């Protein structure tokens, strides 16, 4: 791995339902030099989630302490809970020679871009249309009518920021979108 490329932070950002998490999992599976930066959240674990793997699950008080101590690169409220990227997680990965992968929301991604500048490669994953996004969210089976409308409204707002990121990839076909992301990643990751 080239020393010039060591420590690049890969930021994947997308509206909920655009396929960002699926694409991130494929990257992690195919590139051992990319490691997921585990975020922190105040939401309770879902079935099968373990602390320190999907998220660091924190109480409101623990989250508040970390905010006050400036331990987050970014954090925000989303869906009634708080989510954040711990600086210590990213630093640990960079110091170990990995490319940290952040799977975060638009506001947080913009904060990370501002802080790290050229040390970040940012990729915005776009749905092919709002209709497709709505269908994907409905197919999850976890959305109420109210939460679906909130997610769609937020998605429209988030899509307006796509041009602020280094790359925009439309996820119409998962394999095609993944191929585009691989080309981006392989432009700076070498063994």
PDB file of C-alpha atoms in Angstrom:
ATOM      1  CA  UNK A   1       0.000   0.000   0.000  1.00  0.00           C
ATOM      2  CA  UNK A   2       1.414   3.367  -0.973  1.00  0.00           C
ATOM      3  CA  UNK A   3       2.232   5.662   1.935  1.00  0.00           C
ATOM      4  CA  UNK A   4       0.633   8.532   0.010  1.00  0.00           C
ATOM      5  CA  UNK A   5      -2.660   6.675   0.012  1.00  0.00           C
ATOM      6  CA  UNK A   6      -2.484   5.319   3.543  1.00  0.00           C
ATOM      7  CA  UNK A   7      -5.261   6.616   5.725  1.00  0.00           C
ATOM      8  CA  UNK A   8      -7.716   7.755   3.056  1.00  0.00           C
ATOM      9  CA  UNK A   9     -11.159   7.799   4.627  1.00  0.00           C
ATOM     10  CA  UNK A  10     -13.888   6.371   2.407  1.00  0.00           C
ATOM     11  CA  UNK A  11     -17.262   7.974   2.990  1.00  0.00           C
ATOM     12  CA  UNK A  12     -20.392   6.352   1.553  1.00  0.00           C
ATOM     13  CA  UNK A  13     -23.456   8.523   1.870  1.00  0.00           C
ATOM     14  CA  UNK A  14     -27.008   8.038   0.628  1.00  0.00           C
ATOM     15  CA  UNK A  15     -30.631   8.451   1.539  1.00  0.00           C
ATOM     16  CA  UNK A  16     -32.063   5.545   3.497  1.00  0.00           C
ATOM     17  CA  UNK A  17     -33.004   2.761   1.085  1.00  0.00           C
ATOM     18  CA  UNK A  18     -30.533   3.689  -1.673  1.00  0.00           C
ATOM     19  CA  UNK A  19     -28.393   0.596  -1.049  1.00  0.00           C
ATOM     20  CA  UNK A  20     -25.430   2.147   0.754  1.00  0.00           C
ATOM     21  CA  UNK A  21     -25.174  -0.525   3.454  1.00  0.00           C
ATOM     22  CA  UNK A  22     -25.357  -3.391   0.934  1.00  0.00           C
ATOM     23  CA  UNK A  23     -22.626  -1.766  -1.161  1.00  0.00           C
ATOM     24  CA  UNK A  24     -20.507  -1.115   1.938  1.00  0.00           C
ATOM     25  CA  UNK A  25     -20.739  -4.797   2.928  1.00  0.00           C
ATOM     26  CA  UNK A  26     -19.510  -5.849  -0.506  1.00  0.00           C
ATOM     27  CA  UNK A  27     -16.532  -3.494  -0.257  1.00  0.00           C
ATOM     28  CA  UNK A  28     -15.639  -4.856   3.164  1.00  0.00           C
ATOM     29  CA  UNK A  29     -15.885  -8.411   1.851  1.00  0.00           C
ATOM     30  CA  UNK A  30     -13.736  -7.776  -1.251  1.00  0.00           C
ATOM     31  CA  UNK A  31     -11.064  -5.432   0.128  1.00  0.00           C
ATOM     32  CA  UNK A  32      -9.302  -6.557   3.318  1.00  0.00           C
ATOM     33  CA  UNK A  33      -7.498  -3.205   3.546  1.00  0.00           C
ATOM     34  CA  UNK A  34     -10.870  -1.454   4.079  1.00  0.00           C
ATOM     35  CA  UNK A  35     -12.290  -1.646   7.591  1.00  0.00           C
ATOM     36  CA  UNK A  36     -15.675  -0.436   8.780  1.00  0.00           C
ATOM     37  CA  UNK A  37     -15.654   2.398  11.269  1.00  0.00           C
ATOM     38  CA  UNK A  38     -18.183   1.346  13.890  1.00  0.00           C
ATOM     39  CA  UNK A  39     -20.530   4.218  14.744  1.00  0.00           C
ATOM     40  CA  UNK A  40     -22.123   4.936  18.093  1.00  0.00           C
ATOM     41  CA  UNK A  41     -25.872   5.214  18.657  1.00  0.00           C
ATOM     42  CA  UNK A  42     -28.406   5.695  21.402  1.00  0.00           C
ATOM     43  CA  UNK A  43     -30.915   3.387  19.721  1.00  0.00           C
ATOM     44  CA  UNK A  44     -31.385  -0.061  21.237  1.00  0.00           C
ATOM     45  CA  UNK A  45     -29.781  -3.018  19.450  1.00  0.00           C
ATOM     46  CA  UNK A  46     -31.898  -4.849  16.884  1.00  0.00           C
ATOM     47  CA  UNK A  47     -32.143  -8.612  17.007  1.00  0.00           C
ATOM     48  CA  UNK A  48     -28.732 -10.151  16.369  1.00  0.00           C
ATOM     49  CA  UNK A  49     -26.762  -6.899  16.714  1.00  0.00           C
ATOM     50  CA  UNK A  50     -23.797  -7.008  19.069  1.00  0.00           C
ATOM     51  CA  UNK A  51     -22.173  -4.007  20.747  1.00  0.00           C
ATOM     52  CA  UNK A  52     -18.993  -2.984  18.975  1.00  0.00           C
ATOM     53  CA  UNK A  53     -19.900  -4.733  15.709  1.00  0.00           C
ATOM     54  CA  UNK A  54     -22.840  -2.962  14.062  1.00  0.00           C
ATOM     55  CA  UNK A  55     -22.687  -0.058  16.518  1.00  0.00           C
ATOM     56  CA  UNK A  56     -21.384   1.004  19.885  1.00  0.00           C
ATOM     57  CA  UNK A  57     -24.666   1.163  21.791  1.00  0.00           C
ATOM     58  CA  UNK A  58     -24.557   4.039  24.274  1.00  0.00           C
ATOM     59  CA  UNK A  59     -26.975   5.425  26.813  1.00  0.00           C
ATOM     60  CA  UNK A  60     -28.100   9.031  26.389  1.00  0.00           C
ATOM     61  CA  UNK A  61     -25.755   9.994  29.238  1.00  0.00           C
ATOM     62  CA  UNK A  62     -22.749   8.223  27.680  1.00  0.00           C
ATOM     63  CA  UNK A  63     -23.468   9.879  24.325  1.00  0.00           C
ATOM     64  CA  UNK A  64     -23.759  13.312  26.010  1.00  0.00           C
ATOM     65  CA  UNK A  65     -20.382  12.837  27.695  1.00  0.00           C
ATOM     66  CA  UNK A  66     -18.709  11.952  24.401  1.00  0.00           C
ATOM     67  CA  UNK A  67     -20.292  14.985  22.711  1.00  0.00           C
ATOM     68  CA  UNK A  68     -19.071  17.273  25.510  1.00  0.00           C
ATOM     69  CA  UNK A  69     -15.585  15.751  25.285  1.00  0.00           C
ATOM     70  CA  UNK A  70     -15.486  16.310  21.473  1.00  0.00           C
ATOM     71  CA  UNK A  71     -15.011  12.599  20.826  1.00  0.00           C
ATOM     72  CA  UNK A  72     -17.203  12.578  17.691  1.00  0.00           C
ATOM     73  CA  UNK A  73     -16.164  13.542  14.166  1.00  0.00           C
ATOM     74  CA  UNK A  74     -19.855  14.014  13.506  1.00  0.00           C
ATOM     75  CA  UNK A  75     -23.142  13.169  15.153  1.00  0.00           C
ATOM     76  CA  UNK A  76     -26.806  13.858  14.609  1.00  0.00           C
ATOM     77  CA  UNK A  77     -30.366  13.025  15.563  1.00  0.00           C
ATOM     78  CA  UNK A  78     -32.121  10.614  13.238  1.00  0.00           C
ATOM     79  CA  UNK A  79     -35.373   8.761  13.778  1.00  0.00           C
ATOM     80  CA  UNK A  80     -35.572   9.736  17.440  1.00  0.00           C
ATOM     81  CA  UNK A  81     -32.051   8.508  18.257  1.00  0.00           C
ATOM     82  CA  UNK A  82     -28.539   9.894  17.991  1.00  0.00           C
ATOM     83  CA  UNK A  83     -25.774   8.497  15.803  1.00  0.00           C
ATOM     84  CA  UNK A  84     -22.132   9.501  15.615  1.00  0.00           C
ATOM     85  CA  UNK A  85     -18.692   8.617  14.300  1.00  0.00           C
ATOM     86  CA  UNK A  86     -16.116   8.313  17.029  1.00  0.00           C
ATOM     87  CA  UNK A  87     -12.804   9.970  16.189  1.00  0.00           C
ATOM     88  CA  UNK A  88     -11.017   7.190  18.105  1.00  0.00           C
ATOM     89  CA  UNK A  89     -12.454   4.513  15.781  1.00  0.00           C
ATOM     90  CA  UNK A  90     -11.241   6.276  12.640  1.00  0.00           C
ATOM     91  CA  UNK A  91      -7.839   7.149  14.136  1.00  0.00           C
ATOM     92  CA  UNK A  92      -7.299   3.558  15.265  1.00  0.00           C
ATOM     93  CA  UNK A  93      -7.928   2.269  11.736  1.00  0.00           C
ATOM     94  CA  UNK A  94      -5.711   4.880  10.055  1.00  0.00           C
ATOM     95  CA  UNK A  95      -2.886   4.212  12.532  1.00  0.00           C
ATOM     96  CA  UNK A  96      -3.181   0.496  11.743  1.00  0.00           C
ATOM     97  CA  UNK A  97      -2.763   1.181   8.015  1.00  0.00           C
ATOM     98  CA  UNK A  98      -6.377   0.600   6.975  1.00  0.00           C
ATOM     99  CA  UNK A  99      -8.768   2.662   4.906  1.00  0.00           C
ATOM    100  CA  UNK A 100     -11.657   3.484   7.273  1.00  0.00           C
ATOM    101  CA  UNK A 101     -15.111   3.142   5.716  1.00  0.00           C
ATOM    102  CA  UNK A 102     -17.792   5.460   7.049  1.00  0.00           C
ATOM    103  CA  UNK A 103     -21.411   4.679   6.219  1.00  0.00           C
ATOM    104  CA  UNK A 104     -23.012   7.949   7.363  1.00  0.00           C
ATOM    105  CA  UNK A 105     -25.745  10.461   6.633  1.00  0.00           C
ATOM    106  CA  UNK A 106     -25.314  13.582   4.503  1.00  0.00           C
ATOM    107  CA  UNK A 107     -24.878  16.114   7.311  1.00  0.00           C
ATOM    108  CA  UNK A 108     -22.220  14.027   9.009  1.00  0.00           C
ATOM    109  CA  UNK A 109     -20.439  13.338   5.722  1.00  0.00           C
ATOM    110  CA  UNK A 110     -20.221  17.066   5.005  1.00  0.00           C
ATOM    111  CA  UNK A 111     -18.683  17.586   8.459  1.00  0.00           C
ATOM    112  CA  UNK A 112     -16.087  14.855   7.841  1.00  0.00           C
ATOM    113  CA  UNK A 113     -15.256  16.374   4.433  1.00  0.00           C
ATOM    114  CA  UNK A 114     -14.741  19.755   6.039  1.00  0.00           C
ATOM    115  CA  UNK A 115     -12.437  18.323   8.715  1.00  0.00           C
ATOM    116  CA  UNK A 116     -10.355  15.957   6.575  1.00  0.00           C
ATOM    117  CA  UNK A 117     -10.511  17.522   3.110  1.00  0.00           C
ATOM    118  CA  UNK A 118      -8.345  15.656   0.610  1.00  0.00           C
ATOM    119  CA  UNK A 119      -7.900  12.698   2.986  1.00  0.00           C
ATOM    120  CA  UNK A 120     -11.509  11.732   2.203  1.00  0.00           C
ATOM    121  CA  UNK A 121     -12.946  10.002  -0.857  1.00  0.00           C
ATOM    122  CA  UNK A 122     -16.693  10.634  -0.777  1.00  0.00           C
ATOM    123  CA  UNK A 123     -19.240   8.674  -2.789  1.00  0.00           C
ATOM    124  CA  UNK A 124     -22.917   9.605  -2.879  1.00  0.00           C
ATOM    125  CA  UNK A 125     -25.216   6.664  -3.699  1.00  0.00           C
ATOM    126  CA  UNK A 126     -28.363   7.817  -5.490  1.00  0.00           C
ATOM    127  CA  UNK A 127     -31.553   5.850  -6.069  1.00  0.00           C
ATOM    128  CA  UNK A 128     -32.647   5.756  -9.724  1.00  0.00           C
ATOM    129  CA  UNK A 129     -35.837   7.642  -8.782  1.00  0.00           C
ATOM    130  CA  UNK A 130     -37.973   8.583  -5.804  1.00  0.00           C
ATOM    131  CA  UNK A 131     -40.533   5.957  -6.884  1.00  0.00           C
ATOM    132  CA  UNK A 132     -37.897   3.205  -6.734  1.00  0.00           C
ATOM    133  CA  UNK A 133     -36.704   4.491  -3.361  1.00  0.00           C
ATOM    134  CA  UNK A 134     -40.269   4.424  -2.011  1.00  0.00           C
ATOM    135  CA  UNK A 135     -40.720   0.826  -3.198  1.00  0.00           C
ATOM    136  CA  UNK A 136     -37.424  -0.246  -1.609  1.00  0.00           C
ATOM    137  CA  UNK A 137     -38.394   1.308   1.712  1.00  0.00           C
ATOM    138  CA  UNK A 138     -41.838  -0.299   1.590  1.00  0.00           C
ATOM    139  CA  UNK A 139     -40.302  -3.685   0.802  1.00  0.00           C
ATOM    140  CA  UNK A 140     -38.278  -3.542   4.007  1.00  0.00           C
ATOM    141  CA  UNK A 141     -41.525  -4.029   5.884  1.00  0.00           C
ATOM    142  CA  UNK A 142     -40.295  -1.888   8.772  1.00  0.00           C
ATOM    143  CA  UNK A 143     -41.820   1.448   7.832  1.00  0.00           C
ATOM    144  CA  UNK A 144     -45.124   2.907   8.967  1.00  0.00           C
ATOM    145  CA  UNK A 145     -46.887   5.310   6.600  1.00  0.00           C
ATOM    146  CA  UNK A 146     -45.673   8.193   8.763  1.00  0.00           C
ATOM    147  CA  UNK A 147     -42.042   7.041   8.926  1.00  0.00           C
ATOM    148  CA  UNK A 148     -42.059   6.317   5.179  1.00  0.00           C
ATOM    149  CA  UNK A 149     -43.192   9.859   4.406  1.00  0.00           C
ATOM    150  CA  UNK A 150     -40.526  11.275   6.743  1.00  0.00           C
ATOM    151  CA  UNK A 151     -37.795   9.186   5.090  1.00  0.00           C
ATOM    152  CA  UNK A 152     -38.909  10.219   1.604  1.00  0.00           C
ATOM    153  CA  UNK A 153     -38.973  13.906   2.549  1.00  0.00           C
ATOM    154  CA  UNK A 154     -35.512  13.594   4.066  1.00  0.00           C
ATOM    155  CA  UNK A 155     -34.271  11.740   0.960  1.00  0.00           C
ATOM    156  CA  UNK A 156     -35.377  14.596  -1.292  1.00  0.00           C
ATOM    157  CA  UNK A 157     -33.447  17.034   0.858  1.00  0.00           C
ATOM    158  CA  UNK A 158     -30.354  14.795   0.960  1.00  0.00           C
ATOM    159  CA  UNK A 159     -30.355  14.318  -2.823  1.00  0.00           C
ATOM    160  CA  UNK A 160     -29.933  18.066  -3.227  1.00  0.00           C
ATOM    161  CA  UNK A 161     -26.432  17.722  -1.707  1.00  0.00           C
ATOM    162  CA  UNK A 162     -25.158  15.004  -4.084  1.00  0.00           C
ATOM    163  CA  UNK A 163     -23.016  17.443  -6.080  1.00  0.00           C
ATOM    164  CA  UNK A 164     -20.985  18.294  -2.942  1.00  0.00           C
ATOM    165  CA  UNK A 165     -19.371  14.850  -2.937  1.00  0.00           C
ATOM    166  CA  UNK A 166     -16.462  13.572  -5.033  1.00  0.00           C
ATOM    167  CA  UNK A 167     -18.558  10.980  -6.887  1.00  0.00           C
ATOM    168  CA  UNK A 168     -22.224  10.179  -7.433  1.00  0.00           C
ATOM    169  CA  UNK A 169     -23.235   6.613  -8.304  1.00  0.00           C
ATOM    170  CA  UNK A 170     -26.802   5.722  -9.264  1.00  0.00           C
ATOM    171  CA  UNK A 171     -27.812   2.394  -7.755  1.00  0.00           C
ATOM    172  CA  UNK A 172     -30.278   1.195 -10.390  1.00  0.00           C
ATOM    173  CA  UNK A 173     -28.579  -2.189 -10.710  1.00  0.00           C
ATOM    174  CA  UNK A 174     -26.554  -3.319  -7.680  1.00  0.00           C
ATOM    175  CA  UNK A 175     -23.775  -5.016  -9.674  1.00  0.00           C
ATOM    176  CA  UNK A 176     -23.344  -2.046 -12.002  1.00  0.00           C
ATOM    177  CA  UNK A 177     -23.260   0.414  -9.094  1.00  0.00           C
ATOM    178  CA  UNK A 178     -20.776  -1.781  -7.261  1.00  0.00           C
ATOM    179  CA  UNK A 179     -18.539  -1.923 -10.344  1.00  0.00           C
ATOM    180  CA  UNK A 180     -18.483   1.880 -10.471  1.00  0.00           C
ATOM    181  CA  UNK A 181     -17.558   2.054  -6.784  1.00  0.00           C
ATOM    182  CA  UNK A 182     -14.826  -0.570  -7.267  1.00  0.00           C
ATOM    183  CA  UNK A 183     -13.293   1.543 -10.049  1.00  0.00           C
ATOM    184  CA  UNK A 184     -13.234   4.546  -7.708  1.00  0.00           C
ATOM    185  CA  UNK A 185     -11.719   2.535  -4.835  1.00  0.00           C
ATOM    186  CA  UNK A 186      -9.131   0.834  -7.020  1.00  0.00           C
ATOM    187  CA  UNK A 187      -7.921   4.209  -8.261  1.00  0.00           C
ATOM    188  CA  UNK A 188      -6.254   4.767  -4.885  1.00  0.00           C
ATOM    189  CA  UNK A 189      -6.027   1.385  -3.135  1.00  0.00           C
ATOM    190  CA  UNK A 190      -3.120  -0.773  -4.172  1.00  0.00           C
ATOM    191  CA  UNK A 191      -1.678  -3.842  -2.538  1.00  0.00           C
TER     192      UNK A 191
END
